[in-house]
Short mmCIF file of C-alpha atoms and ligand atoms in Angstrom, two decimals:
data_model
loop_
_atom_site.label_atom_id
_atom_site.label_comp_id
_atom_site.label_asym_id
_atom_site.label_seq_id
_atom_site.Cartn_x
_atom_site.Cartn_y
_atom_site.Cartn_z
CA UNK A 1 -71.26 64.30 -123.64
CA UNK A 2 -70.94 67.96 -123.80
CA UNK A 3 -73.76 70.39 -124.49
CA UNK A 4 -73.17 71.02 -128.08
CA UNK A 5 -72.90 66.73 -128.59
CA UNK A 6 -76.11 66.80 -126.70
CA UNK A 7 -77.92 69.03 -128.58
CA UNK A 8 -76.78 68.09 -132.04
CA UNK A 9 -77.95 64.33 -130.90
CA UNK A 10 -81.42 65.99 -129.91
CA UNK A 11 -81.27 67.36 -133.61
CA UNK A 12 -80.26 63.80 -134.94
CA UNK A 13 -83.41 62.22 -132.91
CA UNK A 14 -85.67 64.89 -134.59
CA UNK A 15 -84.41 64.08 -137.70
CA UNK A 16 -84.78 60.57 -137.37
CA UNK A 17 -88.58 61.07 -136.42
CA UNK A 18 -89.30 63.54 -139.46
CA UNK A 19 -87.47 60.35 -141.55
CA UNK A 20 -90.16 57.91 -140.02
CA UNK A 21 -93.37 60.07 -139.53
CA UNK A 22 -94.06 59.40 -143.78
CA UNK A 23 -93.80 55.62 -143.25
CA UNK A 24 -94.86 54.84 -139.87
CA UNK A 25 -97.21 58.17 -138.93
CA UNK A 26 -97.58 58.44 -135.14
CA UNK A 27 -96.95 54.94 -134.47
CA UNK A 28 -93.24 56.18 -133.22
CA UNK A 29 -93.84 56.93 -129.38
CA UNK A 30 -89.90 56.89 -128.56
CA UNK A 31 -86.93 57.69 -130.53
CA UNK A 32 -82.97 57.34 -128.44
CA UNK A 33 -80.08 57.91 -130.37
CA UNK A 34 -76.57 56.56 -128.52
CA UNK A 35 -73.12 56.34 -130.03
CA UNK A 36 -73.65 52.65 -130.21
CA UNK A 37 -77.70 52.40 -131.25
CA UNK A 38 -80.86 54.18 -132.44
CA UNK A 39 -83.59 52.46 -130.32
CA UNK A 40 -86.92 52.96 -131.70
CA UNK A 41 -90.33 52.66 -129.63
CA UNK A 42 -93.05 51.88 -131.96
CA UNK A 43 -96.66 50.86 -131.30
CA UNK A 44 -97.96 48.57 -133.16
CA UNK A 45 -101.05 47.35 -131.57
CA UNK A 46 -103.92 46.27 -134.00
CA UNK A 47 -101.42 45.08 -136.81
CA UNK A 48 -101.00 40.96 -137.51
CA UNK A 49 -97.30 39.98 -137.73
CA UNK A 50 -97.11 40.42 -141.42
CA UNK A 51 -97.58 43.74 -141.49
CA UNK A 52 -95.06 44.61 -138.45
CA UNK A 53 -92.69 43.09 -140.18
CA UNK A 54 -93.64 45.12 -143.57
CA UNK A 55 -93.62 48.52 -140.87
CA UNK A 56 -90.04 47.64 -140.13
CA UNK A 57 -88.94 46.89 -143.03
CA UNK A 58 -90.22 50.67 -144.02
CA UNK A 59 -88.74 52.16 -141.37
CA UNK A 60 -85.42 50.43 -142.06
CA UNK A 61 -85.49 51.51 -145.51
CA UNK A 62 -86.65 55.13 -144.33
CA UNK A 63 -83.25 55.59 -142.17
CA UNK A 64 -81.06 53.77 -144.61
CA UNK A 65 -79.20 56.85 -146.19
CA UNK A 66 -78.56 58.22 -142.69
CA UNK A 67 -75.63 56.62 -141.92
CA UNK A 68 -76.75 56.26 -138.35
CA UNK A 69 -75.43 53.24 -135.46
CA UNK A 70 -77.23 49.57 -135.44
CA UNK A 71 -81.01 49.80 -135.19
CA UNK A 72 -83.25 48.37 -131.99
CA UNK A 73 -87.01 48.27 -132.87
CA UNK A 74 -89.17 48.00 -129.50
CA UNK A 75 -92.88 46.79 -130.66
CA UNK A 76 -94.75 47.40 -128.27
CA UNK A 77 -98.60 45.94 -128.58
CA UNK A 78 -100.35 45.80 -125.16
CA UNK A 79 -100.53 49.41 -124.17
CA UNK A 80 -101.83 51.59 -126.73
CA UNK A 81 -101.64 55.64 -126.42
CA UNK A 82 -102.83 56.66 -122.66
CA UNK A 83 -106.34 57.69 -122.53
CA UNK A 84 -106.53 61.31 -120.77
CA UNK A 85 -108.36 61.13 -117.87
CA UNK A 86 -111.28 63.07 -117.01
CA UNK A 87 -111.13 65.91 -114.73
CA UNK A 88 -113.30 65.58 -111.76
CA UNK A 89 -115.58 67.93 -110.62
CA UNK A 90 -116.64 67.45 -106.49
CA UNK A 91 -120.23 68.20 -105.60
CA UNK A 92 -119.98 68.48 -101.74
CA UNK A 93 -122.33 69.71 -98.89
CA UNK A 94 -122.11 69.71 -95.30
CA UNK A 95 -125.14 67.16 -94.62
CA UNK A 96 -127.55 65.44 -96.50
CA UNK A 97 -131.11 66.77 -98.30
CA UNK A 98 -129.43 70.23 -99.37
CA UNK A 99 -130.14 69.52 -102.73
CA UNK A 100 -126.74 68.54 -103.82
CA UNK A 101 -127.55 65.24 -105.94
CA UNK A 102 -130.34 67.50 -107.71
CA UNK A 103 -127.26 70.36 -108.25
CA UNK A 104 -125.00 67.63 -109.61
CA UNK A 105 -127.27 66.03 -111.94
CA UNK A 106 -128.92 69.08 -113.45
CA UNK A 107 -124.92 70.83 -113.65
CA UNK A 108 -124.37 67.53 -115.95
CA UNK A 109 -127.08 68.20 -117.97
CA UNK A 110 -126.26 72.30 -118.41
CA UNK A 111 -122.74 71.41 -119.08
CA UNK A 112 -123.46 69.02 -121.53
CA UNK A 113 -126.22 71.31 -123.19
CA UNK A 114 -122.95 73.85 -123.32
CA UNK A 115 -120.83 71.47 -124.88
CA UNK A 116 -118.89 69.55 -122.51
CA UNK A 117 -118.41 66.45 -122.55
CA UNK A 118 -119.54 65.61 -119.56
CA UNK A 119 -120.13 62.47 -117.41
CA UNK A 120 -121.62 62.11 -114.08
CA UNK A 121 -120.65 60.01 -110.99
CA UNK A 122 -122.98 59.25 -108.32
CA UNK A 123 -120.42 58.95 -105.44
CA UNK A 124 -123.49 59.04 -103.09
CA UNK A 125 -122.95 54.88 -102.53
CA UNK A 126 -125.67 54.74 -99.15
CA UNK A 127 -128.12 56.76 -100.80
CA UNK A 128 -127.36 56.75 -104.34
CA UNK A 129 -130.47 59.37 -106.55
CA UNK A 130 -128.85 59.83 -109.54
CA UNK A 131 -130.19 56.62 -111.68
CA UNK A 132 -133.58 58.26 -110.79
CA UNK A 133 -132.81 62.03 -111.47
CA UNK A 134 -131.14 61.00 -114.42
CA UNK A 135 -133.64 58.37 -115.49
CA UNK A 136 -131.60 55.58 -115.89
CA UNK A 137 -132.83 52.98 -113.06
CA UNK A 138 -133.31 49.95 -115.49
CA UNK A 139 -129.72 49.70 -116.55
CA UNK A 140 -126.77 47.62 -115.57
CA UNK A 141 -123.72 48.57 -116.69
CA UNK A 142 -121.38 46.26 -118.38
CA UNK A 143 -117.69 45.31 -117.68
CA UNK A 144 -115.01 44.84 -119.89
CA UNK A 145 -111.22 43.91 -118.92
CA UNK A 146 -112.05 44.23 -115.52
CA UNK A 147 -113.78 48.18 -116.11
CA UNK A 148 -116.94 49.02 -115.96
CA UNK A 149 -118.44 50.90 -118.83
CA UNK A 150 -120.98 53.69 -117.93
CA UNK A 151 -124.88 53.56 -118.68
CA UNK A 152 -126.10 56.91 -120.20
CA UNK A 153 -128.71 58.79 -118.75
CA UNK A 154 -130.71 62.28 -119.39
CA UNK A 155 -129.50 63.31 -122.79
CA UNK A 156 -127.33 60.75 -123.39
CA UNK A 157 -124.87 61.55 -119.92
CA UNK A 158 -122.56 58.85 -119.70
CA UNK A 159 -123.21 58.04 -116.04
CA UNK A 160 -122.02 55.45 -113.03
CA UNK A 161 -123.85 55.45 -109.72
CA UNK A 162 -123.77 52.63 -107.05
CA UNK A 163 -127.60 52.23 -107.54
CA UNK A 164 -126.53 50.66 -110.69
CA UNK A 165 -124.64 47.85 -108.58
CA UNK A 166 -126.12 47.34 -105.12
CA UNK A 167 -129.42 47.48 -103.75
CA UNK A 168 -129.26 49.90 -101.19
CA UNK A 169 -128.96 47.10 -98.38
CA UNK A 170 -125.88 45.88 -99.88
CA UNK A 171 -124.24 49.16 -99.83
CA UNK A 172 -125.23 50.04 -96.09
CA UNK A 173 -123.39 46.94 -94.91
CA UNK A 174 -120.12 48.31 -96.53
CA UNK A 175 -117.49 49.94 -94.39
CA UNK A 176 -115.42 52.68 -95.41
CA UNK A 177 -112.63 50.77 -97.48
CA UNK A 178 -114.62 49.04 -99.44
CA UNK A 179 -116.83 52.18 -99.98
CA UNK A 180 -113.85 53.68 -101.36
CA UNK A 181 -112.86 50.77 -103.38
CA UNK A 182 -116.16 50.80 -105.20
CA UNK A 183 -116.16 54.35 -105.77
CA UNK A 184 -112.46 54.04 -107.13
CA UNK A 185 -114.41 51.29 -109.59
CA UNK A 186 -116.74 53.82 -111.08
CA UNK A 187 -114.60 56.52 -111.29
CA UNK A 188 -111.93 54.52 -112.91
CA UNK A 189 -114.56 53.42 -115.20
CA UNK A 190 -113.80 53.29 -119.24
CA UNK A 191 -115.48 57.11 -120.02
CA UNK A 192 -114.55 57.05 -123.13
CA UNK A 193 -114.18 60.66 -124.50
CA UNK A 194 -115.37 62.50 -121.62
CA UNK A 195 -113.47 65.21 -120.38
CA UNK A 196 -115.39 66.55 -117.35
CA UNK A 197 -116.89 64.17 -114.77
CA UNK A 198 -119.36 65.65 -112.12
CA UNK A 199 -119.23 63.69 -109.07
CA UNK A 200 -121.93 63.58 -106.71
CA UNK A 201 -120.16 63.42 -103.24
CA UNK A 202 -122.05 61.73 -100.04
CA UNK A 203 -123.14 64.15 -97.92
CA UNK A 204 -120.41 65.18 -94.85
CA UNK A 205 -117.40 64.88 -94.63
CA UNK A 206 -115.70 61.52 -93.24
CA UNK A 207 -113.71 58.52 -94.72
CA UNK A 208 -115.26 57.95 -97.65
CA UNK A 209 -114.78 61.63 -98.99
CA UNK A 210 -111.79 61.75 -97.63
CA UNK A 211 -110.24 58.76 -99.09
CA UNK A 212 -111.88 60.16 -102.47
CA UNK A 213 -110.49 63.23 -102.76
CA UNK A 214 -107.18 62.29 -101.61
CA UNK A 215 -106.74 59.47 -104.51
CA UNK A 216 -108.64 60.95 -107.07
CA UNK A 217 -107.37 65.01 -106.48
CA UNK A 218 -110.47 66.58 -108.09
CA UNK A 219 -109.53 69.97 -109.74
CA UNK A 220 -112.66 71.59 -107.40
CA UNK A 221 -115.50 71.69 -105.35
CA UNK A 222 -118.61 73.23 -105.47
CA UNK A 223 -120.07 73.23 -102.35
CA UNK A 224 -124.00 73.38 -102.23
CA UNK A 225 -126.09 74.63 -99.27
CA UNK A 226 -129.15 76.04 -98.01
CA UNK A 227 -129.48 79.09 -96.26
CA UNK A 228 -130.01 77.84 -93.03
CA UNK A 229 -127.65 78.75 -90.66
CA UNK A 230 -127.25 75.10 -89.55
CA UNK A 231 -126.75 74.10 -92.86
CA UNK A 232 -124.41 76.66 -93.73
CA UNK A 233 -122.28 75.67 -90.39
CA UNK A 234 -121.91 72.02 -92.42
CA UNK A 235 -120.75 73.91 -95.81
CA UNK A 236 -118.28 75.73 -93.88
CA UNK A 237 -116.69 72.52 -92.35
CA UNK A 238 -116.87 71.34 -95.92
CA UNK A 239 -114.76 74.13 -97.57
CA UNK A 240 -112.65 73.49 -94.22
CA UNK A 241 -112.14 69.68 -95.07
CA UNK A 242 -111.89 70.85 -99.07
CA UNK A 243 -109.36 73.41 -97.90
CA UNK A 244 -107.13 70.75 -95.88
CA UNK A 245 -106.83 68.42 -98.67
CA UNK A 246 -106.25 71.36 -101.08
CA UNK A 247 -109.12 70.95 -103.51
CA UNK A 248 -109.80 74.41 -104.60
CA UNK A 249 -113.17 75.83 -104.24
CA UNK A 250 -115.15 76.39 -107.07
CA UNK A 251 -117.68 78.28 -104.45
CA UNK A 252 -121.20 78.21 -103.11
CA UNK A 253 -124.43 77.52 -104.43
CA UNK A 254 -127.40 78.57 -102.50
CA UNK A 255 -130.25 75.79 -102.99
CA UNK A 256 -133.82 75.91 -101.44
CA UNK A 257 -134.25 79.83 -101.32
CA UNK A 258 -136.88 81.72 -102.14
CA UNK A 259 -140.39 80.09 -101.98
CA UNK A 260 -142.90 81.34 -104.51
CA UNK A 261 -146.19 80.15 -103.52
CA UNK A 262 -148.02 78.38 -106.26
CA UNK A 263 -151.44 79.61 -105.47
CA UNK A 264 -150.53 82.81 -105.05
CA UNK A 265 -147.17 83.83 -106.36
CA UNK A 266 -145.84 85.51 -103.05
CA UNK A 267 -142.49 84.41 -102.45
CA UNK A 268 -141.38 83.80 -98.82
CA UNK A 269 -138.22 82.76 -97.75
CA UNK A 270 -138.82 79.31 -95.28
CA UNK A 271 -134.94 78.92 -95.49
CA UNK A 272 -134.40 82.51 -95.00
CA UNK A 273 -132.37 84.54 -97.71
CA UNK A 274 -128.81 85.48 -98.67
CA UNK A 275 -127.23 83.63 -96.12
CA UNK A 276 -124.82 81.61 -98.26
CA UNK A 277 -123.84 84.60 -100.23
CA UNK A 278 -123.24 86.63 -97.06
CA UNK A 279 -120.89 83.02 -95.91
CA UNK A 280 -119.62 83.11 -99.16
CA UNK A 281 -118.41 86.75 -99.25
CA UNK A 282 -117.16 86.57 -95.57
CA UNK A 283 -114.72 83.27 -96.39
CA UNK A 284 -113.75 84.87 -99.75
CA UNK A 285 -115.51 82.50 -101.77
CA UNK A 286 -117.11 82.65 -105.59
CA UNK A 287 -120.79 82.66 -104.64
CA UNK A 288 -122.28 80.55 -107.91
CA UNK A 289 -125.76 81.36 -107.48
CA UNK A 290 -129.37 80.55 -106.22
CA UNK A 291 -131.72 78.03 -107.06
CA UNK A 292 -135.36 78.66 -105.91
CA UNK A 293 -137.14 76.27 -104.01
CA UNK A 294 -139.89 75.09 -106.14
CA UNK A 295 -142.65 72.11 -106.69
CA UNK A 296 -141.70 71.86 -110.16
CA UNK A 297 -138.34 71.13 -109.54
CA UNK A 298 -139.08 68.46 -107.16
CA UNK A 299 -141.48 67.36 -109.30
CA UNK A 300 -139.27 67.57 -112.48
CA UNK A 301 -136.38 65.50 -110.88
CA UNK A 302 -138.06 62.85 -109.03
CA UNK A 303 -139.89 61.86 -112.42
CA UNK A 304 -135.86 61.88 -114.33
CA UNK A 305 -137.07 64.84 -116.21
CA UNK A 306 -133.87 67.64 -114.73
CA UNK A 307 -135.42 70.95 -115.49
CA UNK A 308 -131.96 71.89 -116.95
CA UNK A 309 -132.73 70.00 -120.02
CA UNK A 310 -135.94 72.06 -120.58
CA UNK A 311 -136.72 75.98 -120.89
CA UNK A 312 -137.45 78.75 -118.09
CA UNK A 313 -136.03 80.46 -114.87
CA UNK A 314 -134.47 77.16 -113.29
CA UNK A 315 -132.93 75.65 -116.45
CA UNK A 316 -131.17 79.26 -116.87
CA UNK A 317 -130.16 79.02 -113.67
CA UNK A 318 -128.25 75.74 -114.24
CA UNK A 319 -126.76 77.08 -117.58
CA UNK A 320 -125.14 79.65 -115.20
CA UNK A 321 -123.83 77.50 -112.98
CA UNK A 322 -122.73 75.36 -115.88
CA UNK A 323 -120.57 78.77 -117.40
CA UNK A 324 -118.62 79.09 -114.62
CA UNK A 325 -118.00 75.55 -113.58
CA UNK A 326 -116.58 74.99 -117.20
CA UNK A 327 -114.81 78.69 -116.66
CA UNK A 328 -113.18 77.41 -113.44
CA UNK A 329 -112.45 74.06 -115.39
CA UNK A 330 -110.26 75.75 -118.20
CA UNK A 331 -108.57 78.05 -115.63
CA UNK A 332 -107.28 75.24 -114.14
CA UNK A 333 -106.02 73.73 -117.43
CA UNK A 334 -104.62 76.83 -118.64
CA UNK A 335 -102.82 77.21 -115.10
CA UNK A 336 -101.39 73.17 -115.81
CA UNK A 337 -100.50 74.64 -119.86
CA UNK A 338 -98.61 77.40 -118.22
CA UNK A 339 -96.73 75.24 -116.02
CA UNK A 340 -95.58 72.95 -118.18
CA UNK A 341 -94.48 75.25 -120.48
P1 LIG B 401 -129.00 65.73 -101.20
O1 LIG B 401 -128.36 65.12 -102.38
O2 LIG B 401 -128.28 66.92 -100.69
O3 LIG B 401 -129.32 64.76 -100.12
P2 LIG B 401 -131.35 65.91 -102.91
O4 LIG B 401 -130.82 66.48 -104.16
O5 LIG B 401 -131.62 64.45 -102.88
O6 LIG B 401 -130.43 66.31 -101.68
O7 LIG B 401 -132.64 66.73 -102.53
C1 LIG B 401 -133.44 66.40 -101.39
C2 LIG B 401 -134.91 66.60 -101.76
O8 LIG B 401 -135.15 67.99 -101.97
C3 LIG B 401 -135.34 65.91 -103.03
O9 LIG B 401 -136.65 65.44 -102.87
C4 LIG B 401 -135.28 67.01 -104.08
O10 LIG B 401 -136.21 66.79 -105.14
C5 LIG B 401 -135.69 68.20 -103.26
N1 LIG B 401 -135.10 69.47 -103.77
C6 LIG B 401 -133.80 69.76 -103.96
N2 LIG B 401 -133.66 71.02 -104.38
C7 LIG B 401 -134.89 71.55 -104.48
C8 LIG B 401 -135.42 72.83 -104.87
N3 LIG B 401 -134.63 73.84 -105.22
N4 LIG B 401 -136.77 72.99 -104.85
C9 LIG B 401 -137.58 71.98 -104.46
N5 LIG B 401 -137.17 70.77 -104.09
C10 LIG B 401 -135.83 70.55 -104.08
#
């Protein structure tokens, strides 16, 4: 077939679509025209055989005057349109008690107080916080066709977290594949209409991040440290391990820094002060922010109350954090828009 054949069949094709879109609306997923058949792809799920045979006689009808070769009709039932999936959002540090569950789960919350529709994955399978930041301890989640469907938690978060499934005994005994093969269970998980999902990463950076990251390719990481210098060592090996496996950083959020007293409102640094911004500058990442150490905040979260659902200093913070996470987010899909045009 030459070029101008080709095209004028593409033209045909489009023609035959604009014929069927009155009869059969967007039940048409695949339309081949040949010199010796028009093949038509049509889903049909949800419709009883009477009325599948009433859609093709429509569409038969619909194409009559069109003098066009024999007619195949392909019904297919089973799969209906592709959900998207969610993009995923890594929350990594170098080592444990940073603060990075309390970053993911109040992130969540801002992002979902900005709009997104957000869900939240507690990847964290040995020491799995989130069903008690998020207050959702008391529920089980449910399978259907072999997925699980998410519990909801602060605000109505659609939310998965291993503390939802194992007691924490269970999980300890696990080695890394089957660590991996339950995390691939939540995050493959039926979310529904949410486009964002925050995952809460175990602290470090072995086998079970690894095998995460490569499978599920989140679009970033945002890395969460204090400004220790020990701790900031970890978060550097983290954007190094981030780095390897090409997950773009989304950049650094300083936890723990600042202390104001509560008796007497002078704030002391216990961590020290600017040390992840000074890390972040000098490996050319986005520094995202601080988040003071606090009683409140400790307070807040261990009761499932995240301060980013409420008012004041630390629930601005998070609605910061939030901006640009959802900033980075649509970068990236603007980037993929780009491409595929
Ligand atoms: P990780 O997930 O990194 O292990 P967590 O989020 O579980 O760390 O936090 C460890 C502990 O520190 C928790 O008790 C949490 O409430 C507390 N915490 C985290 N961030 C702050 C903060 N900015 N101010 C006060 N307490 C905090």
């Amino acid at each position: 077939m030459n070029d101008a054949q080709q095209g004028a069949g593409q033209g045909r094709e489009a023609a035959i679509r604009a014929a069927l879109a009155p009869v059969a609306g967007d039940r048409v997923e695949g339309v081949r025209l040949t010199e010796n058949a028009v093949t038509l792809v049509v889903e049909v799920g949800g419709l009883d055989d009477g009325a599948r045979a009433a859609l093709e006689d429509r569409m038969r009808a619909a194409l009559a005057g069109m003098d066009l070769p024999p007619l195949r009709i392909a019904m297919t039932a089973e799969r209906g349109p592709e959900k998207p999936k969610p993009r995923l959002i890594a929350v990594g540090s170098g080592k444990g008690g940073v603060g990075k569950s309390t970053v993911s789960a109040n992130l969540a919350v801002a992002m979902k107080r900005a709009g997104c529709r957000v869900g939240l994955v507690d990847a964290d399978i040995y020491g799995p916080s989130q069903p008690r930041l998020m207050h959702s301890e008391d529920k089980k989640p449910q399978a259907k066709d072999k997925q699980l469907i998410p519990v909801t938690g602060v605000l109505d978060i659609p939310m998965l977290s291993m503390g939802h499934l194992a007691t924490p005994d269970q999980a300890i005994a696990w080695r890394g594949p089957m660590a991996g093969n339950a995390l691939a269970q939540l995050i493959e998980a039926d979310w529904g209409d949410v486009t964002d999902l925050v995952i809460d990463l175990p602290p470090g950076t072995g086998d079970v991040q690894l095998t995460m990251i490569q499978k599920f390719k989140p679009i970033g990481a945002v890395i969460v440290s204090t400004p220790q210098d020990l701790a900031l060592m970890d978060a550097r090996r983290a954007i190094a391990f981030f780095d390897k496996a090409a997950v773009p950083t989304i950049g650094i959020v300083e936890n723990m820094a600042g202390f104001a007293c509560p008796h007497c409102g002078e704030v002391s640094d216990p961590f020290g002060a600017g040390g992840a911004e000074a890390a972040a500058r000098e490996l050319g990442r986005r520094f995202l922010g601080r988040i003071p150490l606090t009683m409140t905040l400790r307070e807040e979260s261990d009761a499932g109350t995240p301060p980013a659902a409420g008012s004041g200093e630390i629930s601005d913070l998070f609605a910061e954090l939030a901006g640009q996470v959802m900033a980075f987010a649509d970068s990236v899909n603007a980037d993929a828009d780009t491409a595929k045009a």
